[in-house]
Amino acid sequence: MSLPTAFTGSTKPRVFALADCNNFYASCERVFNPALRARPVVVLSNNDGCVVSRSNEAKAAGIGMGVPVYQVRSLIAKHKAAVFSSNYALYGDLSRRVMQVLARFTPSLEIYSIDEAFLSLDGIREPGAHAAELRATVGRWTGIPVSVGIGPSKALAKLAARAAKQAPMGVFACPDEPAGRDALLESTALQDVWGIGPGFARRLERGGIRNALDFARADARWIKRALGVVGLRLALELRGETCLALEEVPPAKREIATSRSLAYPTADKGELEQALAAYVSRAAEKLRGQHATAGALWIFLHTDQYRNEPQHYGSRMAVLPVPTDDTAELMAVALELFRATYRPGHRYRKAGAILTDLRHGSVQGSLFDARDREKSRRLMAALDAANRAWGTGTVRYAAEGFEKPWRTLCNSRSQRYTTRWDELLSVAT
Amino acid sequence: MPAALEVLNPAADPPTLAIAFALARVPAGFPSPADDHLEAPLDLNEHLIKHPAATFIVRASGDSMRDAGIHDGDLLIVDRSLSPRNGSIVVACVDGELTVKRLQKCGGRPYLTPENPAYPALWIDAGSTFEVWGVVTNCIHRLH
């Protein structure tokens, strides 16, 4: 489907990069414990002890993603893998640092998840060299290895980032010439295309579509009928047309994100709080829709890069004392994070909230549903009052009790090296 | 620049330290119109941390760097964005172990020296892995 230029807007070729942290949680553990570079590293989810991050060595050892730790005990022992429970305080802080470094390399950074961000490289003469420099700087400054994919659309940049994981220098650019691009698409399975889940893949396969190239070449009207407008946009993106705004991109795995560009840049604290509260509310709805709770909440704010005025990329993470799906509770934490992040005098253009450390199957129940705010509020107040009077933890959520089998796993959490004075890294002189 | 407390404790409000301090010396009657805008409490983070995204705080343990003024329990500000010079105090990583030492070069070969005569210099063997984890820019030593 090609539209006249007048309809697609700018004729200037766009260049996007996706910077993706390699095995992010496992890499975070290695920053403060370099001896781990010689060993496989595995990070487990906090509630059910399933593998959520693996170093390359752990992948090579055959330790699968998402599997419960007890199923891979013997592999762990055999390969002397180091096992950690998730340390979201550490991961959140390192993510913030990575994003701050990335922001130095682009006029436009879009945080996509805790470990991925899109960068606009429009007008940069040698995007490949720029990406290599970016990668080296993030590695040196933060200790986190990143891969960078480059392409004329976000979907192609994402595809290239997959290839970059295999590339020796960690940077891969989607080929400019059609033959090279087709080869890349042809070698990409449908389920590896960004935004194509098992449902989309089945429908496409029924239509005789086997890989990303078939998908990109399929008839636009057919795709729209089969997958709707989101599917059509994905196909157009694979053809190199830019048509996905950040808010339309498919959600990252293991996270629930809501972010929007604001209608206009604003420095008004009240307006920003309202916007953020709305995003958190939507994210919490999605969370309850999945019957899940979140153990950590992350917010971010950007100014408008294209304006010649003070710039700020701020982000902060909170690890929740108890995983929750309660809108009011998440909102209160988000606003606290916002107040600590917001800088007066900066006009913000984008804001977002990301819920992570998701736990399925330990929902607190409808008692805390935001549809009954007043009840929830009264309950929280009573709970807080009881805990104030008789000591923290006197009255707790029932959900805390369900996690006991894994409580011992908290012992294998690394120190919160960057956010707690009493947990700093100790270095022998 | 972001405050160090932002680096260390995401839940807390920066800045960490508020010291009122009159910046402009005004001889007579004409306060600088900029004062209203520019006066902000002194922020130690600004003084100690030039590259917040690349700066980490670690705690020193041991007395091998005593004569450089680094004592057991001191806080070290470590900037990973800086390239070490000959003679820089660094957090070095030798065979996966981190250590604080002065970095010296002799004929292109790096070696690490302590600042305490009771300890020997550490030469890096050809078979060892060695890298500079970060450059120590400041040491915070509590006196009271």
Tab-separated table of C-alpha atoms in Angstrom, chain A residues 122-372:
chain	number	residue	atom	x	y	z
A	122	ASP	CA	17.265	11.409	11.922
A	123	GLY	CA	19.912	13.501	10.228
A	124	ILE	CA	22.855	11.625	11.744
A	125	ARG	CA	25.420	11.017	9.033
A	126	GLU	CA	26.689	7.636	10.152
A	127	PRO	CA	24.047	5.962	12.287
A	128	GLY	CA	26.126	2.773	12.599
A	129	ALA	CA	29.138	4.587	14.031
A	130	HIS	CA	26.865	6.652	16.284
A	131	ALA	CA	25.256	3.474	17.599
A	132	ALA	CA	28.661	1.891	18.236
A	133	GLU	CA	29.725	4.952	20.229
A	134	LEU	CA	26.461	4.892	22.172
A	135	ARG	CA	26.909	1.237	22.982
A	136	ALA	CA	30.486	1.756	24.172
A	137	THR	CA	29.477	4.719	26.338
A	138	VAL	CA	26.564	2.937	28.014
A	139	GLY	CA	28.868	-0.011	28.694
A	140	ARG	CA	31.630	2.108	30.168
A	141	TRP	CA	29.421	4.423	32.230
A	142	THR	CA	26.905	1.935	33.596
A	143	GLY	CA	28.467	-1.499	33.057
A	144	ILE	CA	25.398	-2.669	31.136
A	145	PRO	CA	25.903	-4.259	27.687
A	146	VAL	CA	23.394	-3.127	25.059
A	147	SER	CA	22.573	-4.185	21.514
A	148	VAL	CA	21.446	-1.611	18.982
A	149	GLY	CA	19.234	-2.231	15.973
A	150	ILE	CA	18.820	0.451	13.301
A	151	GLY	CA	16.027	0.731	10.754
A	152	PRO	CA	13.719	3.126	8.872
A	153	SER	CA	10.788	2.244	11.171
A	154	LYS	CA	10.437	1.127	14.763
A	155	ALA	CA	9.395	-2.388	13.801
A	156	LEU	CA	12.450	-2.762	11.561
A	157	ALA	CA	14.724	-1.308	14.256
A	158	LYS	CA	13.288	-3.882	16.650
A	159	LEU	CA	13.921	-6.652	14.129
A	160	ALA	CA	17.477	-5.388	13.627
A	161	ALA	CA	18.029	-5.354	17.400
A	162	ARG	CA	17.318	-9.082	17.464
A	163	ALA	CA	20.006	-9.569	14.830
A	164	ALA	CA	22.340	-7.227	16.761
A	165	LYS	CA	22.403	-9.695	19.679
A	166	GLN	CA	24.261	-12.064	17.348
A	167	ALA	CA	26.398	-9.363	15.680
A	168	PRO	CA	30.022	-9.208	16.859
A	169	MET	CA	29.920	-5.471	17.601
A	170	GLY	CA	26.403	-5.523	19.044
A	171	VAL	CA	25.076	-3.183	16.346
A	172	PHE	CA	23.017	-4.217	13.339
A	173	ALA	CA	21.459	-1.956	10.714
A	174	CYS	CA	18.537	-3.128	8.644
A	175	PRO	CA	19.929	-3.200	5.059
A	176	ASP	CA	18.943	-0.252	2.854
A	177	GLU	CA	18.729	-2.215	-0.389
A	178	PRO	CA	15.498	-4.188	-0.916
A	179	ALA	CA	17.216	-7.555	-1.454
A	180	GLY	CA	19.054	-7.386	1.859
A	181	ARG	CA	15.971	-6.254	3.727
A	182	ASP	CA	13.883	-9.011	2.171
A	183	ALA	CA	16.447	-11.593	3.240
A	184	LEU	CA	16.294	-10.310	6.810
A	185	LEU	CA	12.484	-10.442	6.821
A	186	GLU	CA	12.410	-13.854	5.215
A	187	SER	CA	14.634	-15.306	7.918
A	188	THR	CA	12.353	-13.916	10.637
A	189	ALA	CA	9.627	-16.207	11.939
A	190	LEU	CA	6.183	-14.679	12.446
A	191	GLN	CA	6.227	-15.065	16.208
A	192	ASP	CA	9.515	-13.142	16.289
A	193	VAL	CA	7.892	-10.104	14.679
A	194	TRP	CA	7.156	-7.400	17.174
A	195	GLY	CA	3.483	-7.405	18.145
A	196	ILE	CA	2.581	-10.737	16.563
A	197	GLY	CA	1.348	-13.000	19.319
A	198	PRO	CA	0.260	-16.618	18.960
A	199	GLY	CA	-3.274	-15.532	17.964
A	200	PHE	CA	-2.116	-13.251	15.136
A	201	ALA	CA	0.418	-15.849	14.021
A	202	ARG	CA	-2.268	-18.568	13.725
A	203	ARG	CA	-4.551	-16.334	11.691
A	204	LEU	CA	-1.673	-15.375	9.392
A	205	GLU	CA	-0.570	-18.970	8.950
A	206	ARG	CA	-4.101	-19.927	7.952
A	207	GLY	CA	-3.771	-17.268	5.252
A	208	GLY	CA	-0.593	-18.929	3.954
A	209	ILE	CA	1.801	-16.438	5.530
A	210	ARG	CA	4.938	-18.125	6.871
A	211	ASN	CA	7.415	-15.400	7.738
A	212	ALA	CA	7.889	-11.642	8.153
A	213	LEU	CA	8.499	-11.127	4.448
A	214	ASP	CA	5.188	-12.789	3.479
A	215	PHE	CA	3.480	-10.614	6.074
A	216	ALA	CA	5.039	-7.391	4.802
A	217	ARG	CA	4.027	-8.265	1.229
A	218	ALA	CA	0.493	-9.390	1.997
A	219	ASP	CA	-2.463	-7.442	0.639
A	220	ALA	CA	-3.216	-4.488	2.902
A	221	ARG	CA	-6.993	-4.963	2.811
A	222	TRP	CA	-6.626	-8.626	3.687
A	223	ILE	CA	-4.360	-7.842	6.661
A	224	LYS	CA	-6.794	-5.207	7.872
A	225	ARG	CA	-9.669	-7.681	7.688
A	226	ALA	CA	-7.666	-10.417	9.410
A	227	LEU	CA	-5.831	-8.454	12.095
A	228	GLY	CA	-7.393	-5.007	12.186
A	229	VAL	CA	-5.674	-1.673	11.872
A	230	VAL	CA	-2.931	-2.544	14.395
A	231	GLY	CA	-1.891	-5.504	12.264
A	232	LEU	CA	-1.906	-3.349	9.143
A	233	ARG	CA	0.347	-0.796	10.786
A	234	LEU	CA	2.784	-3.530	11.769
A	235	ALA	CA	2.926	-4.708	8.155
A	236	LEU	CA	3.509	-1.151	6.920
A	237	GLU	CA	6.273	-0.700	9.483
A	238	LEU	CA	7.962	-3.831	8.156
A	239	ARG	CA	7.871	-2.226	4.706
A	240	GLY	CA	9.810	0.671	6.184
A	241	GLU	CA	6.973	3.134	6.655
A	242	THR	CA	6.841	4.967	9.950
A	243	CYS	CA	3.325	4.691	11.270
A	244	LEU	CA	3.443	3.606	14.905
A	245	ALA	CA	3.471	6.279	17.539
A	246	LEU	CA	5.014	5.120	20.798
A	247	GLU	CA	1.642	4.751	22.478
A	248	GLU	CA	0.551	2.335	19.758
A	249	VAL	CA	3.491	0.003	19.994
A	250	PRO	CA	2.793	-3.461	21.325
A	251	PRO	CA	3.470	-3.860	25.037
A	252	ALA	CA	6.727	-5.297	26.281
A	253	LYS	CA	6.758	-8.709	27.845
A	254	ARG	CA	6.374	-9.005	31.598
A	255	GLU	CA	5.386	-5.359	31.975
A	256	ILE	CA	2.325	-3.186	31.726
A	257	ALA	CA	3.091	0.242	30.390
A	258	THR	CA	0.950	3.252	29.702
A	259	SER	CA	2.563	6.323	28.310
A	260	ARG	CA	1.387	9.189	26.178
A	261	SER	CA	2.613	12.304	24.615
A	262	LEU	CA	0.825	15.146	26.355
A	263	ALA	CA	-1.343	17.347	24.175
A	264	TYR	CA	1.068	20.215	24.782
A	265	PRO	CA	4.286	20.572	26.787
A	266	THR	CA	3.570	21.623	30.322
A	267	ALA	CA	5.521	22.568	33.428
A	268	ASP	CA	2.335	22.591	35.483
A	269	LYS	CA	2.705	20.164	38.355
A	270	GLY	CA	-1.024	19.699	38.744
A	271	GLU	CA	-1.582	18.890	35.090
A	272	LEU	CA	1.271	16.413	35.072
A	273	GLU	CA	0.015	14.752	38.239
A	274	GLN	CA	-3.407	14.373	36.686
A	275	ALA	CA	-1.962	12.864	33.520
A	276	LEU	CA	0.203	10.436	35.440
A	277	ALA	CA	-2.663	9.457	37.718
A	278	ALA	CA	-4.739	8.636	34.655
A	279	TYR	CA	-1.966	6.450	33.188
A	280	VAL	CA	-1.538	4.587	36.466
A	281	SER	CA	-5.263	4.076	36.678
A	282	ARG	CA	-5.321	2.549	33.184
A	283	ALA	CA	-2.306	0.385	33.905
A	284	ALA	CA	-3.946	-0.870	37.110
A	285	GLU	CA	-7.081	-1.734	35.150
A	286	LYS	CA	-5.014	-3.760	32.696
A	287	LEU	CA	-3.289	-5.399	35.639
A	288	ARG	CA	-6.568	-6.504	37.185
A	289	GLY	CA	-7.715	-7.632	33.744
A	290	GLN	CA	-4.797	-10.073	33.790
A	291	HIS	CA	-5.571	-11.129	37.381
A	292	ALA	CA	-2.103	-10.050	38.347
A	293	THR	CA	-0.432	-7.882	40.949
A	294	ALA	CA	2.616	-5.662	40.491
A	295	GLY	CA	5.630	-5.708	42.802
A	296	ALA	CA	7.294	-2.614	41.371
A	297	LEU	CA	6.186	0.629	39.778
A	298	TRP	CA	8.263	2.819	37.556
A	299	ILE	CA	7.455	6.289	36.240
A	300	PHE	CA	9.166	8.499	33.711
A	301	LEU	CA	8.941	12.063	32.405
A	302	HIS	CA	10.527	13.670	29.345
A	303	THR	CA	10.758	17.201	28.133
A	304	ASP	CA	10.321	18.003	24.445
A	305	GLN	CA	13.667	17.412	22.769
A	306	TYR	CA	12.903	19.617	19.821
A	307	ARG	CA	12.537	22.740	21.887
A	308	ASN	CA	15.444	24.879	22.803
A	309	GLU	CA	14.748	24.937	26.541
A	310	PRO	CA	15.892	23.074	29.645
A	311	GLN	CA	15.790	19.316	29.095
A	312	HIS	CA	15.109	16.591	31.616
A	313	TYR	CA	14.667	12.850	31.347
A	314	GLY	CA	13.598	11.659	34.726
A	315	SER	CA	12.602	8.217	35.877
A	316	ARG	CA	12.233	6.503	39.211
A	317	MET	CA	11.229	3.141	40.502
A	318	ALA	CA	9.539	2.069	43.711
A	319	VAL	CA	9.540	-1.467	45.017
A	320	LEU	CA	6.151	-1.930	46.653
A	321	PRO	CA	6.106	-3.329	50.181
A	322	VAL	CA	3.373	-5.727	49.108
A	323	PRO	CA	2.462	-6.530	45.493
A	324	THR	CA	-0.830	-4.859	44.675
A	325	ASP	CA	-3.464	-4.277	42.037
A	326	ASP	CA	-5.090	-1.450	43.960
A	327	THR	CA	-5.390	1.695	41.878
A	328	ALA	CA	-5.399	4.045	44.843
A	329	GLU	CA	-2.296	2.508	46.293
A	330	LEU	CA	-0.396	2.479	43.010
A	331	MET	CA	-1.467	6.035	42.351
A	332	ALA	CA	-0.203	7.253	45.704
A	333	VAL	CA	3.196	5.683	45.072
A	334	ALA	CA	3.304	7.049	41.509
A	335	LEU	CA	2.586	10.567	42.719
A	336	GLU	CA	5.271	10.273	45.371
A	337	LEU	CA	7.735	9.184	42.698
A	338	PHE	CA	6.559	11.999	40.462
A	339	ARG	CA	7.170	14.640	43.127
A	340	ALA	CA	10.688	13.350	43.646
A	341	THR	CA	11.385	13.335	39.894
A	342	TYR	CA	9.652	16.486	38.665
A	343	ARG	CA	11.815	19.567	38.235
A	344	PRO	CA	10.156	22.950	38.262
A	345	GLY	CA	10.752	25.082	35.192
A	346	HIS	CA	10.889	22.155	32.776
A	347	ARG	CA	8.100	21.727	30.269
A	348	TYR	CA	7.349	18.035	30.009
A	349	ARG	CA	6.047	16.486	26.840
A	350	LYS	CA	5.791	12.816	27.706
A	351	ALA	CA	4.995	10.837	30.802
A	352	GLY	CA	4.383	7.216	31.546
A	353	ALA	CA	3.976	4.545	34.156
A	354	ILE	CA	5.239	0.976	33.957
A	355	LEU	CA	4.128	-1.809	36.261
A	356	THR	CA	6.607	-4.634	36.558
A	357	ASP	CA	7.538	-7.603	38.748
A	358	LEU	CA	4.111	-8.927	37.768
A	359	ARG	CA	2.732	-11.849	39.707
A	360	HIS	CA	-0.121	-13.932	38.443
A	361	GLY	CA	-2.467	-15.912	40.591
A	362	SER	CA	-1.945	-14.135	43.900
A	363	VAL	CA	-4.544	-11.427	43.458
A	364	GLN	CA	-5.798	-9.747	46.570
A	365	GLY	CA	-9.371	-9.915	45.413
A	366	SER	CA	-12.045	-7.439	44.574
A	367	LEU	CA	-11.972	-5.969	48.058
A	368	PHE	CA	-9.296	-3.616	46.800
A	369	ASP	CA	-10.806	-2.902	43.438
A	370	ALA	CA	-10.791	0.780	42.610
A	371	ARG	CA	-14.455	0.612	41.665
A	372	ASP	CA	-15.076	0.797	45.383
